[in-house]
PDB file of C-alpha atoms and ligand atoms in Angstrom:
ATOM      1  CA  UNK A  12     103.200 129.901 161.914  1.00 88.00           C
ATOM      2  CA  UNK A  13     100.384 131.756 163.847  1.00 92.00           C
ATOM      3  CA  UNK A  14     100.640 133.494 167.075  1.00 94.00           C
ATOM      4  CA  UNK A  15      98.512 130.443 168.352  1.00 96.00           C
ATOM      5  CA  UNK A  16     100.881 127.981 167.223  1.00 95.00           C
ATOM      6  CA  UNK A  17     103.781 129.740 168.434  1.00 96.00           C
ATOM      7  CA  UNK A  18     102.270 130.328 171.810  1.00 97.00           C
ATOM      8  CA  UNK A  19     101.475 126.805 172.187  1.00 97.00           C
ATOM      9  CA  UNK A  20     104.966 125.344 171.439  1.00 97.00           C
ATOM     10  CA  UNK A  21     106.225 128.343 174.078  1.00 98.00           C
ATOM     11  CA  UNK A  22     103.737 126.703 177.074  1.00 98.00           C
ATOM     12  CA  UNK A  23     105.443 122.892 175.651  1.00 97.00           C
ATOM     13  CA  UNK A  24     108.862 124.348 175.937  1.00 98.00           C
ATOM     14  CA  UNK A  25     108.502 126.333 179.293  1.00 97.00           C
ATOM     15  CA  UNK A  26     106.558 123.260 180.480  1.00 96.00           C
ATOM     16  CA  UNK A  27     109.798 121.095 179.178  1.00 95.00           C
ATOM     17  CA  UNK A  28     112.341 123.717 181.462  1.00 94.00           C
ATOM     18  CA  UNK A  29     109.752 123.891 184.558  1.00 93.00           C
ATOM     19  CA  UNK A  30     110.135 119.676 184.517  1.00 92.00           C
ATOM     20  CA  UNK A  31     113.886 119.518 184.537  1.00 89.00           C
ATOM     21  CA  UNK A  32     114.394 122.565 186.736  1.00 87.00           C
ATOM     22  CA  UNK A  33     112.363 120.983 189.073  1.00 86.00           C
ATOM     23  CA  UNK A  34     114.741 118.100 189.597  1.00 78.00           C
ATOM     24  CA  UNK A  35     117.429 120.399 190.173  1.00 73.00           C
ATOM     25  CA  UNK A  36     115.598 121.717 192.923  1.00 70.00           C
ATOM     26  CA  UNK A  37     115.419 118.242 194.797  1.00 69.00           C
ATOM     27  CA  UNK A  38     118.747 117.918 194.233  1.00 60.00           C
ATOM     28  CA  UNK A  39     119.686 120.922 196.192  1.00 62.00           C
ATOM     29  CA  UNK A  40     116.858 120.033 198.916  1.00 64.00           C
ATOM     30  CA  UNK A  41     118.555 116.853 198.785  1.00 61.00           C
ATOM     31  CA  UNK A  42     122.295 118.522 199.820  1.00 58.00           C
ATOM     32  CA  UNK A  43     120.726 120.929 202.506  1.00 57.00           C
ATOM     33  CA  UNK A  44     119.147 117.761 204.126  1.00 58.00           C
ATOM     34  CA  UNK A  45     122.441 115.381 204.501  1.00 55.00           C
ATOM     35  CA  UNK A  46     123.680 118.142 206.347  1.00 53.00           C
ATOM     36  CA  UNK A  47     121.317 117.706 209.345  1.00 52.00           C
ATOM     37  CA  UNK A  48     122.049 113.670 209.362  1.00 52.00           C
ATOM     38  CA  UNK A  49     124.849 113.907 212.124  1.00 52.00           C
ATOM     39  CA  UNK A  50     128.094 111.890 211.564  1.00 55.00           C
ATOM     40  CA  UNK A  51     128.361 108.861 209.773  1.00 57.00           C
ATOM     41  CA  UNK A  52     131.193 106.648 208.593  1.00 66.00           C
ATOM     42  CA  UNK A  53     133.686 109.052 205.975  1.00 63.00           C
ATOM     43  CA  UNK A  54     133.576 106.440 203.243  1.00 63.00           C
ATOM     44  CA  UNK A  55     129.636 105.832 203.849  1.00 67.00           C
ATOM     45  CA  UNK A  56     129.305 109.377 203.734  1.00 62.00           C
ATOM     46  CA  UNK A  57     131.212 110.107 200.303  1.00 59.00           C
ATOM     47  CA  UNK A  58     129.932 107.101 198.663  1.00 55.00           C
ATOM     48  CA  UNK A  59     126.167 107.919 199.435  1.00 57.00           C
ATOM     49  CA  UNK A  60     127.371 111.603 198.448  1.00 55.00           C
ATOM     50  CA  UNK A  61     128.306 110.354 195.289  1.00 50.00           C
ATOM     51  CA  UNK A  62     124.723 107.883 194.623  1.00 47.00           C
ATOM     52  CA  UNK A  63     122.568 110.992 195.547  1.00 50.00           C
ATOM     53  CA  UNK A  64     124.537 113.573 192.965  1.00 50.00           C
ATOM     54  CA  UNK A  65     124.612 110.965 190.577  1.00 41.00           C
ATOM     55  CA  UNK A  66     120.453 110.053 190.903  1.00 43.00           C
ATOM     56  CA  UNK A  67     119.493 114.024 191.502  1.00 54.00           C
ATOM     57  CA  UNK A  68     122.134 115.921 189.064  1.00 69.00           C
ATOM     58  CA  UNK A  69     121.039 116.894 185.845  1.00 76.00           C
ATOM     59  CA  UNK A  70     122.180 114.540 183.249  1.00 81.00           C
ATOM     60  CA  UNK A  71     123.715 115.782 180.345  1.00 83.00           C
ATOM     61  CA  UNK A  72     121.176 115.597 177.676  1.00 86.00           C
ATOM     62  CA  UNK A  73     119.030 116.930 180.438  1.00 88.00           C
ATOM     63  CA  UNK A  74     121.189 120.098 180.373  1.00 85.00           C
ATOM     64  CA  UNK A  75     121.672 119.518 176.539  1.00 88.00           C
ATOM     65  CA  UNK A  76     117.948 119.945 176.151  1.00 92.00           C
ATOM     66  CA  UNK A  77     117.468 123.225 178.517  1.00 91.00           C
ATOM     67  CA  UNK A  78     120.051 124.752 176.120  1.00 92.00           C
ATOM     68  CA  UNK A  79     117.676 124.006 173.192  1.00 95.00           C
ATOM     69  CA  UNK A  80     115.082 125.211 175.158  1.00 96.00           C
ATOM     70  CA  UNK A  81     116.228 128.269 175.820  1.00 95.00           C
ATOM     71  CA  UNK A  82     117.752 128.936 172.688  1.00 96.00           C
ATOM     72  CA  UNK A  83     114.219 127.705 171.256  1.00 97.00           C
ATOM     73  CA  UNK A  84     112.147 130.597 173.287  1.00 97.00           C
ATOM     74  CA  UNK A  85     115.036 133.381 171.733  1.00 96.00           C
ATOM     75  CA  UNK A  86     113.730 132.166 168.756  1.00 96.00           C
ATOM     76  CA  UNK A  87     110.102 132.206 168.889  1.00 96.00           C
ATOM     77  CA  UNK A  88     110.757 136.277 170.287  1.00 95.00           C
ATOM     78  CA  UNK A  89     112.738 136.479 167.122  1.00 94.00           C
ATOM     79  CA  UNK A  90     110.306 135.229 164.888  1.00 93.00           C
ATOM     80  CA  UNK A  91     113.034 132.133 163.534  1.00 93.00           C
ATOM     81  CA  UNK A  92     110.830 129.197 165.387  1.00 97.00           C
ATOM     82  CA  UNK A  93     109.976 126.162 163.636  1.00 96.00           C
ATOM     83  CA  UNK A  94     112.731 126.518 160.727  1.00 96.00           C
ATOM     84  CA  UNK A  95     115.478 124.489 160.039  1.00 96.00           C
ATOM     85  CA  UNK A  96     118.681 126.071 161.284  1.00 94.00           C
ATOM     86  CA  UNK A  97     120.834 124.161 158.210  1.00 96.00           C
ATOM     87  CA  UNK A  98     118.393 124.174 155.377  1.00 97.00           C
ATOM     88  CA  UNK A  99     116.102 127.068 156.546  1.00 95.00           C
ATOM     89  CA  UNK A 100     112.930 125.245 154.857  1.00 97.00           C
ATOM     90  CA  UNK A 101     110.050 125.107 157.976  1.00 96.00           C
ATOM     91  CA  UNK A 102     109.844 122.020 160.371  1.00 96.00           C
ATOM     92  CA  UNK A 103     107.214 119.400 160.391  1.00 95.00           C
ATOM     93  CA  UNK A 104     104.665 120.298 162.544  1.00 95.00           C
ATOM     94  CA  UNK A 105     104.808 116.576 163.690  1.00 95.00           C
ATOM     95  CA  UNK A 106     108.604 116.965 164.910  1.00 95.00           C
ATOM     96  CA  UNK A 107     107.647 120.452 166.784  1.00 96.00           C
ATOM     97  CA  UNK A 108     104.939 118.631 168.765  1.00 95.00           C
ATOM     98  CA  UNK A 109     106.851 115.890 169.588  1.00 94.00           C
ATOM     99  CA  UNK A 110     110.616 118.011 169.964  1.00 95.00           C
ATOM    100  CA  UNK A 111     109.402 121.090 169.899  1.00 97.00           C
ATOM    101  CA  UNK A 112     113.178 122.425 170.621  1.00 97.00           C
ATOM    102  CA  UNK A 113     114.176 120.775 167.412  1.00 96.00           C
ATOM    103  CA  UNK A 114     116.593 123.292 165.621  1.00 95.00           C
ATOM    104  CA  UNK A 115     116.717 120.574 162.470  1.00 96.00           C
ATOM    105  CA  UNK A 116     113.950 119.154 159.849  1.00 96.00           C
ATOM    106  CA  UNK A 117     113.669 115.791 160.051  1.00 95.00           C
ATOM    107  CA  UNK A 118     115.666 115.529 156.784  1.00 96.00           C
ATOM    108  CA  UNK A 119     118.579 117.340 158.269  1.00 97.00           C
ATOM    109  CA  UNK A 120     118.226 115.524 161.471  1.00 95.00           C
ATOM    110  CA  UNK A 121     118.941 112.116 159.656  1.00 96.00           C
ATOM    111  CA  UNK A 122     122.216 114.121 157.965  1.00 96.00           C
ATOM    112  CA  UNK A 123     123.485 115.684 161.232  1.00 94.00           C
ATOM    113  CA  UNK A 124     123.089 111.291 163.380  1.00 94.00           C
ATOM    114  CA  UNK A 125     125.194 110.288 160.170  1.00 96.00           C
ATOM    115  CA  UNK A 126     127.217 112.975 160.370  1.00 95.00           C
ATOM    116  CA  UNK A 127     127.420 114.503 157.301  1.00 95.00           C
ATOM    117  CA  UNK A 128     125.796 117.907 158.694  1.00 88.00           C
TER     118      UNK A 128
HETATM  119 ZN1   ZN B  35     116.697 121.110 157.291  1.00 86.87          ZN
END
């Protein structure tokens, strides 16, 4: 892979992390907010608690994915990015620009939903 190519999947990726950070932030915007709406009915109060967490809160293939990401940008410093974590042959460029915080070829992808991996 050229320094190009890698640089281009790091901008996807840190693009990917800047997009689900950024809901984390109106989450917490969202918290410092209800604090300033006076009093309201306790079981109002914790149920609309509850609705806002559940809308703003980072879901858990959100966090799922910011793993991958992260773990993704370790390994384009390490030089590892873009191969196959199980069979160690390169992933399709196809897969990268689509997921580019794929650790699995398509092949090993299919193995790993059955799976077998
Ligand atoms: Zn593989």
């Amino acid at each position: 892979m050229t320094p190009e190519e890698l640089e281009f999947y790091k901008q996807k990726l840190m693009k990917k992390r800047e997009e689900i950070l950024s809901r984390l932030e109106k989450h917490s915007s969202a918290q410092n907010q209800e604090k300033d709406e006076g009093q309201e009915d306790m079981a109002d109060r914790a149920l609309q608690t509850y609705q806002k967490e559940y809308i703003y809160y980072l879901t858990d293939s959100e966090q799922f994915i910011l793993d991958l990401i992260t773990e993704s940008l370790d390994r384009i410093a390490s030089g590892s990015f873009g191969f196959c974590v199980a069979c160690f042959g390169a992933i399709q460029k196809k897969r990268l620009e689509a997921v580019p915080w794929a650790r699995h070829c398509i092949h090993c992808q299919e193995l790993q939903d059955q799976g077998l991996l």
